[in-house]
XYZ file of N, CA and C in Angstrom:
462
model
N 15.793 -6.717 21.331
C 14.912 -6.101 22.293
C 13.538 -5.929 21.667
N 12.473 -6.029 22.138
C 11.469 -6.469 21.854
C 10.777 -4.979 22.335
N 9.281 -4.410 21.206
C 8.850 -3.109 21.346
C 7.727 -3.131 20.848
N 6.734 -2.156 21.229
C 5.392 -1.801 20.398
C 6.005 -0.811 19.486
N 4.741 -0.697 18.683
C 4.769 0.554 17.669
C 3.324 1.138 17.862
N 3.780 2.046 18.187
C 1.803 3.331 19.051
C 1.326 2.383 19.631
N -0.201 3.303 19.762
C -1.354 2.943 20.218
C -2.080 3.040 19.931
N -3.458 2.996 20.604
C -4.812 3.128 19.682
C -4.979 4.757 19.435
N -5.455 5.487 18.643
C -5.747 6.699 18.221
C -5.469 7.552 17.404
N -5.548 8.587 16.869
C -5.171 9.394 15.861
C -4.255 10.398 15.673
N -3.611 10.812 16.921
C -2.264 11.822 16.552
C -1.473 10.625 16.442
N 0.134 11.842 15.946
C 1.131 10.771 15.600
C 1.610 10.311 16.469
N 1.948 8.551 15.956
C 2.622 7.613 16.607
C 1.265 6.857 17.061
N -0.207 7.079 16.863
C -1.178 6.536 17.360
C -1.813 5.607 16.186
N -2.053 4.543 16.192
C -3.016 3.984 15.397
C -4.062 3.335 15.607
N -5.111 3.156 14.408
C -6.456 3.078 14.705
C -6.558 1.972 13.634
N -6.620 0.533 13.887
C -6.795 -0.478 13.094
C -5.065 -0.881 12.240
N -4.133 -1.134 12.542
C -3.008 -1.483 11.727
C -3.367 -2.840 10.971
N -3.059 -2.553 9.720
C -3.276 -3.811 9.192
C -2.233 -4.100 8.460
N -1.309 -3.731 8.264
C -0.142 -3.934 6.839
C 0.812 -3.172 7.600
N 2.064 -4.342 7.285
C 3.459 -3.281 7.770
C 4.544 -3.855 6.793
N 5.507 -2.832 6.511
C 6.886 -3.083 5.530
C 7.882 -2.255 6.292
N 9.101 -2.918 5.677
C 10.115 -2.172 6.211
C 11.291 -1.484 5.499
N 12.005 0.014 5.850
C 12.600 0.184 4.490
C 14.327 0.056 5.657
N 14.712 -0.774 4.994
C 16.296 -1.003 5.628
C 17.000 0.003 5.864
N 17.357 0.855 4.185
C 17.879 1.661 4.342
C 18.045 2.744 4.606
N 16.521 3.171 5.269
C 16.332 4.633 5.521
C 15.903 4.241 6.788
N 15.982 3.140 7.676
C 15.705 2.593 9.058
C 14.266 2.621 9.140
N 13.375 2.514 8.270
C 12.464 3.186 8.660
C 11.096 2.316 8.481
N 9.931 1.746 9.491
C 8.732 0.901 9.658
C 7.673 1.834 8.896
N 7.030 1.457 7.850
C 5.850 1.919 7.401
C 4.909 1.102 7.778
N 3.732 1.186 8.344
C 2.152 1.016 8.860
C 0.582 1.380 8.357
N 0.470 0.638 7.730
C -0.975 0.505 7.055
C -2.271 0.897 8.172
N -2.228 2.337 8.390
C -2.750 2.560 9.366
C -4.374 3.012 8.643
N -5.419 1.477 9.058
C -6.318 2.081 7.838
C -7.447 2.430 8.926
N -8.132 2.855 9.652
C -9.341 3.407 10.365
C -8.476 5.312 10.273
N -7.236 5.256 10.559
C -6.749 7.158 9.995
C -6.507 7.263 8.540
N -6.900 6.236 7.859
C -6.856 6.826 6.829
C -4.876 7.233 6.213
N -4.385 6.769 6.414
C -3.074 7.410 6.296
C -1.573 6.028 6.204
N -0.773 6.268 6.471
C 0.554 5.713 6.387
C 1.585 6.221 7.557
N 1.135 5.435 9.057
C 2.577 5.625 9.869
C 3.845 5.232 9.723
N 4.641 6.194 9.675
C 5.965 5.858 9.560
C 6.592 5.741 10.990
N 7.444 4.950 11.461
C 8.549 4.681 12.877
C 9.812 4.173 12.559
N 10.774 4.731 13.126
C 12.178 4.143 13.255
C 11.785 2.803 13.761
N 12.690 2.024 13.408
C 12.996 0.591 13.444
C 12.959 0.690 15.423
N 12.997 1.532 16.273
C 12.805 1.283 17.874
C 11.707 2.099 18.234
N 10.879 1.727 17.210
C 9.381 1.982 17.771
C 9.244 3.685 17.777
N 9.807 4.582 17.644
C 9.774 6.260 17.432
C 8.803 6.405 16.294
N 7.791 7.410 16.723
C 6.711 7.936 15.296
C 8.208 8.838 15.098
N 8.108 8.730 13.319
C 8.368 10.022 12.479
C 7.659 10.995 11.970
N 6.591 10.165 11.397
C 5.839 11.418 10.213
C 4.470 10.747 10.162
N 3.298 10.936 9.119
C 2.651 10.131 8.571
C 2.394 10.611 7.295
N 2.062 10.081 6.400
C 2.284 10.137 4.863
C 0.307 9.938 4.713
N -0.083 10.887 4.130
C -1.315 10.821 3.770
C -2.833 11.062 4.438
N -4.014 11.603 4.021
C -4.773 11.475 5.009
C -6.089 10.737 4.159
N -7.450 10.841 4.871
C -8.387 10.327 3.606
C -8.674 11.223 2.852
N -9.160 10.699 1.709
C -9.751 11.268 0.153
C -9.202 9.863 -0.629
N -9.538 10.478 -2.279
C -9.024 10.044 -3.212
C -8.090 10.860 -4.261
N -7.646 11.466 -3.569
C -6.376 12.035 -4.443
C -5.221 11.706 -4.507
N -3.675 12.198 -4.618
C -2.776 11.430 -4.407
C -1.881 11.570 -3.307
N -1.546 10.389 -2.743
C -1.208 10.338 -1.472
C -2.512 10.361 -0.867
N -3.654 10.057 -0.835
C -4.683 10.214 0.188
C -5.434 8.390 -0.044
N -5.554 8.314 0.992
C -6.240 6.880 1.200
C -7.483 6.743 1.695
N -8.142 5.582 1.434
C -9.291 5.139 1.965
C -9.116 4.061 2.398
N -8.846 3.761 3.544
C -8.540 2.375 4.081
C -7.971 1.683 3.274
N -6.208 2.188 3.412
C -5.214 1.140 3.072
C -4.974 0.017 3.869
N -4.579 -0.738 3.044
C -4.501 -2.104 3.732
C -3.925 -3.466 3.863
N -2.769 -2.836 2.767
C -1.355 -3.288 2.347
C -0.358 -2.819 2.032
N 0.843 -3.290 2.624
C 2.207 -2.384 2.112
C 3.666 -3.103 1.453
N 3.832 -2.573 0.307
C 4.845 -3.508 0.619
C 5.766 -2.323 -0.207
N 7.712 -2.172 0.413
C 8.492 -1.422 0.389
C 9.291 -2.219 -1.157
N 9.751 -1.789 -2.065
C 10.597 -1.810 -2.822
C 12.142 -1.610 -2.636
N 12.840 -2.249 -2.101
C 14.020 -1.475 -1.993
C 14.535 -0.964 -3.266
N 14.539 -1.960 -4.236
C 14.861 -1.912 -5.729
C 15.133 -0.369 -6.055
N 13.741 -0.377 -5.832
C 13.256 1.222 -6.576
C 13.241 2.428 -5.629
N 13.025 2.071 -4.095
C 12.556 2.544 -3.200
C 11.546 2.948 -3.411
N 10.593 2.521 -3.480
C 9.052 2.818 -3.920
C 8.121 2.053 -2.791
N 6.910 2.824 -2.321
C 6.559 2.285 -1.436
C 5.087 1.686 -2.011
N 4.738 0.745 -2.367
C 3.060 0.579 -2.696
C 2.305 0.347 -1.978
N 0.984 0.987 -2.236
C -0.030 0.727 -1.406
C -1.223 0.383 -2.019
N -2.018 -0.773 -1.116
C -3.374 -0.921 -1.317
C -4.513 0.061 -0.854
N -4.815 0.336 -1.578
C -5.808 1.929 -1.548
C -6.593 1.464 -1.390
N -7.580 0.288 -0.613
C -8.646 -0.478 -0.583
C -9.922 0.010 -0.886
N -10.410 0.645 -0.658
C -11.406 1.563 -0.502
C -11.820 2.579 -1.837
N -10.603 2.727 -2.198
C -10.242 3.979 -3.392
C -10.275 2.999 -4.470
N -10.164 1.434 -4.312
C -9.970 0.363 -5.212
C -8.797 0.797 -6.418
N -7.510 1.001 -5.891
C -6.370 0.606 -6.540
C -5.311 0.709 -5.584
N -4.320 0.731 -6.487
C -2.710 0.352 -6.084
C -1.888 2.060 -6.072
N -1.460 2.506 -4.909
C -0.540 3.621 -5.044
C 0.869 3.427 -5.507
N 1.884 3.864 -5.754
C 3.469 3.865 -5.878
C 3.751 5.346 -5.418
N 4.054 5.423 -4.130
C 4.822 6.549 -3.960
C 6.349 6.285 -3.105
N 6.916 7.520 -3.125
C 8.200 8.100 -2.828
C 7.844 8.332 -1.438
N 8.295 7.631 -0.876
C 7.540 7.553 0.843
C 8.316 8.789 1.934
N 9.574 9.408 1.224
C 10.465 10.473 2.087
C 9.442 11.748 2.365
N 9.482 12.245 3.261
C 8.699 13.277 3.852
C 7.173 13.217 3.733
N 6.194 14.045 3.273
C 5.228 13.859 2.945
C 4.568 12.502 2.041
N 5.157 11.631 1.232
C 4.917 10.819 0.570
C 4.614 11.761 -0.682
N 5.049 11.179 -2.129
C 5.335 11.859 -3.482
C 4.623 10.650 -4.281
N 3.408 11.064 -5.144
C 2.908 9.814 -5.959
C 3.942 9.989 -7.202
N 4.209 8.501 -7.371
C 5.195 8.041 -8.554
C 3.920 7.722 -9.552
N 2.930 6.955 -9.703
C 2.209 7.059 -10.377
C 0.735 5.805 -9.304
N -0.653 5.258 -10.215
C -1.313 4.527 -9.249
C -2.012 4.121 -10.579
N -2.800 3.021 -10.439
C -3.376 2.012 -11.327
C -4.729 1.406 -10.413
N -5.740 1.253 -11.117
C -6.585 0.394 -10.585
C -8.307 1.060 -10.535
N -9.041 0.792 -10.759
C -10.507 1.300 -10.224
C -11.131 0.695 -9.913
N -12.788 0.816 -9.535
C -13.399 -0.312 -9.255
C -14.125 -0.746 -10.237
N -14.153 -2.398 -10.132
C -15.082 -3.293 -10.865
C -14.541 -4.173 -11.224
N -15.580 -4.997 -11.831
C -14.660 -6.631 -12.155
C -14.281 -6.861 -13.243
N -13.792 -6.417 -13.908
C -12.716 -6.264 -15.477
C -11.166 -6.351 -14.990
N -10.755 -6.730 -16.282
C -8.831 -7.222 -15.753
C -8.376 -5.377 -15.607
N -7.479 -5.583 -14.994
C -7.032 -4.523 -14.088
C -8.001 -3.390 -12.901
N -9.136 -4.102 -12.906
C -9.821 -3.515 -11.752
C -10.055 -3.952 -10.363
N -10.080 -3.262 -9.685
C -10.196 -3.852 -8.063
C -11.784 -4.112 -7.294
N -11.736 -5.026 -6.586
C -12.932 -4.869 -5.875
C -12.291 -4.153 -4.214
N -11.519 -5.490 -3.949
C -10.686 -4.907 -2.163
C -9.769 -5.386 -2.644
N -8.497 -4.385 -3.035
C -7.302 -4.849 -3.244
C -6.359 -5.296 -1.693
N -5.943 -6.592 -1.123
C -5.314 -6.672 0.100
C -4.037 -6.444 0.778
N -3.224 -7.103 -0.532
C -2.192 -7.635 -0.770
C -0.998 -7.988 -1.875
N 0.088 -7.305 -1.953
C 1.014 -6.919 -2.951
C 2.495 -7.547 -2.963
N 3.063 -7.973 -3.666
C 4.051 -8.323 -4.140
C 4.856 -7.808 -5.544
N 6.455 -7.270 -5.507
C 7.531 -7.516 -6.797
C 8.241 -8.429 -7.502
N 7.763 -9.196 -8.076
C 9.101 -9.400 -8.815
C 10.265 -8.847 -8.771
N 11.604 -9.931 -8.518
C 12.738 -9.298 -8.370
C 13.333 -9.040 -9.404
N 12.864 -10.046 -10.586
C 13.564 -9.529 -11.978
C 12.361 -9.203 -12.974
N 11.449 -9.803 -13.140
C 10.604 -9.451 -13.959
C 9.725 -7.693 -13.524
N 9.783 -7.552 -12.640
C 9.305 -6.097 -11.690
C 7.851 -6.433 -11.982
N 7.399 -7.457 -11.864
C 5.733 -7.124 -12.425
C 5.328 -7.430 -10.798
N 4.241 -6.652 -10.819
C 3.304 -6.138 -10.006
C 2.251 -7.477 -9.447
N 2.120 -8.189 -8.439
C 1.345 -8.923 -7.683
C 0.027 -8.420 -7.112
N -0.921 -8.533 -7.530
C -1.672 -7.853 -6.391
C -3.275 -8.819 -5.997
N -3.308 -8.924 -4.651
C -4.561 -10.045 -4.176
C -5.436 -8.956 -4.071
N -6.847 -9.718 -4.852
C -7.951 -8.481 -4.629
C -8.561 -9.652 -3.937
N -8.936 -9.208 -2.666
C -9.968 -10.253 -2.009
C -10.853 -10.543 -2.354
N -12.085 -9.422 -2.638
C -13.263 -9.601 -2.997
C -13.492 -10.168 -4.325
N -12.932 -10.500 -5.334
C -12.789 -11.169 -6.607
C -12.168 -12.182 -6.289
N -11.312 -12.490 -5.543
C -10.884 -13.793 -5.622
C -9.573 -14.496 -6.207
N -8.952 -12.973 -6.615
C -7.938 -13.709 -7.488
C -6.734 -12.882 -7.414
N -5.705 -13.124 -7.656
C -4.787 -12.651 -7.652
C -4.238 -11.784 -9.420
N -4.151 -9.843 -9.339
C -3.588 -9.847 -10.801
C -2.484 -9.088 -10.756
N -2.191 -9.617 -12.024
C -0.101 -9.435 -12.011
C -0.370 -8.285 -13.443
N 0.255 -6.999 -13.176
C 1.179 -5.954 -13.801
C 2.212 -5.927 -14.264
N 2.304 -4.864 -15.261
C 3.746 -4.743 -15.292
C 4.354 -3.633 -14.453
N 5.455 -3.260 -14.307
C 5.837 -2.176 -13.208
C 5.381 -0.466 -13.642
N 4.783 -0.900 -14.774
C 4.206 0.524 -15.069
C 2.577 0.691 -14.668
N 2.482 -0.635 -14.357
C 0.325 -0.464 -13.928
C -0.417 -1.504 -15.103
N 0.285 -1.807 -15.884
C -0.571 -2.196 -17.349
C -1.183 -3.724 -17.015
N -2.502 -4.088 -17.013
C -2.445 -5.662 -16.439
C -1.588 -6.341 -17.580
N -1.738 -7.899 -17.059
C -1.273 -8.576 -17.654
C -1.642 -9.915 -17.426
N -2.003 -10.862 -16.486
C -2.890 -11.653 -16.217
C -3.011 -11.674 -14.892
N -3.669 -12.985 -15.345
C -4.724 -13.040 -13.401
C -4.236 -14.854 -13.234
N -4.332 -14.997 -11.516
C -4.011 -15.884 -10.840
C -5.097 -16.378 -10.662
N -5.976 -17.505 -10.948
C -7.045 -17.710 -10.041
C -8.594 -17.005 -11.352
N -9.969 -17.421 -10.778
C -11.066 -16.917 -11.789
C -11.817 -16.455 -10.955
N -12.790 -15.966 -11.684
C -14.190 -15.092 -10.661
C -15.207 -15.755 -10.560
């Protein structure tokens, strides 16, 4: 059966620009890169708002136009592209969202971000994927944040 998830605007279940979505199987549950609120919608797998995880700033759990998501089942860890904030979050996405730890600042040195977009795990190596658009390249972590190289040049 076929469904939306919200609409345009800012209470819950509303969104304002979606750009990134993941899914966590085992907790049924759609996370949404909801980046004009600044935040992280969460929905049951039949389209129901639950919660939302975050608002803007730069603190933890707080975003600036996120704009990628991708769910860990592994770990259950949820990462995010903090675009704006120019790094990578890891949080514990149950209730409020819980920072596990975050990596990244701005500028063009190895492990820094310009617009981070786009994220990927390793299933065995756990290292960290991450596309920074505005540089051009793709850089790989280890699962603790530490770089380690880059895909691609500036």
């Amino acid at each position: 059966t076929a469904f939306t998830l919200g609409s345009k605007g800012d209470s819950i279940g509303r969104l304002q620009y979606p750009v990134g979505v993941t899914l966590n199987v085992a907790e049924n549950e759609v996370y949404v890169a909801d980046q004009d609120n600044h935040r992280i919608a969460v929905f049951d797998m039949k389209g129901n708002p639950l919660r939302t995880i975050g608002r803007k700033g730069n603190g933890d759990c707080e975003f600036d136009e996120p704009s990628a998501l991708f769910f860990d089942s592994a770990s259950s860890i949820l990462l995010v592209a903090d675009s704006d904030n120019h790094r990578i979050q890891l949080i514990r996405p149950a209730g409020n969202g819980a920072l596990v730890r975050q990596f990244g600042s701005q500028g063009w040195n190895n492990g820094q971000f310009i617009s981070p977009m786009g994220m990927a795990v390793h299933p065995v190596t756990r290292h960290i994927f991450v596309c920074d658009f505005l540089s051009n390249l793709v850089q790989v972590f280890d699962e603790e944040g530490k770089y380690q190289y880059q895909i691609g040049s500036r």
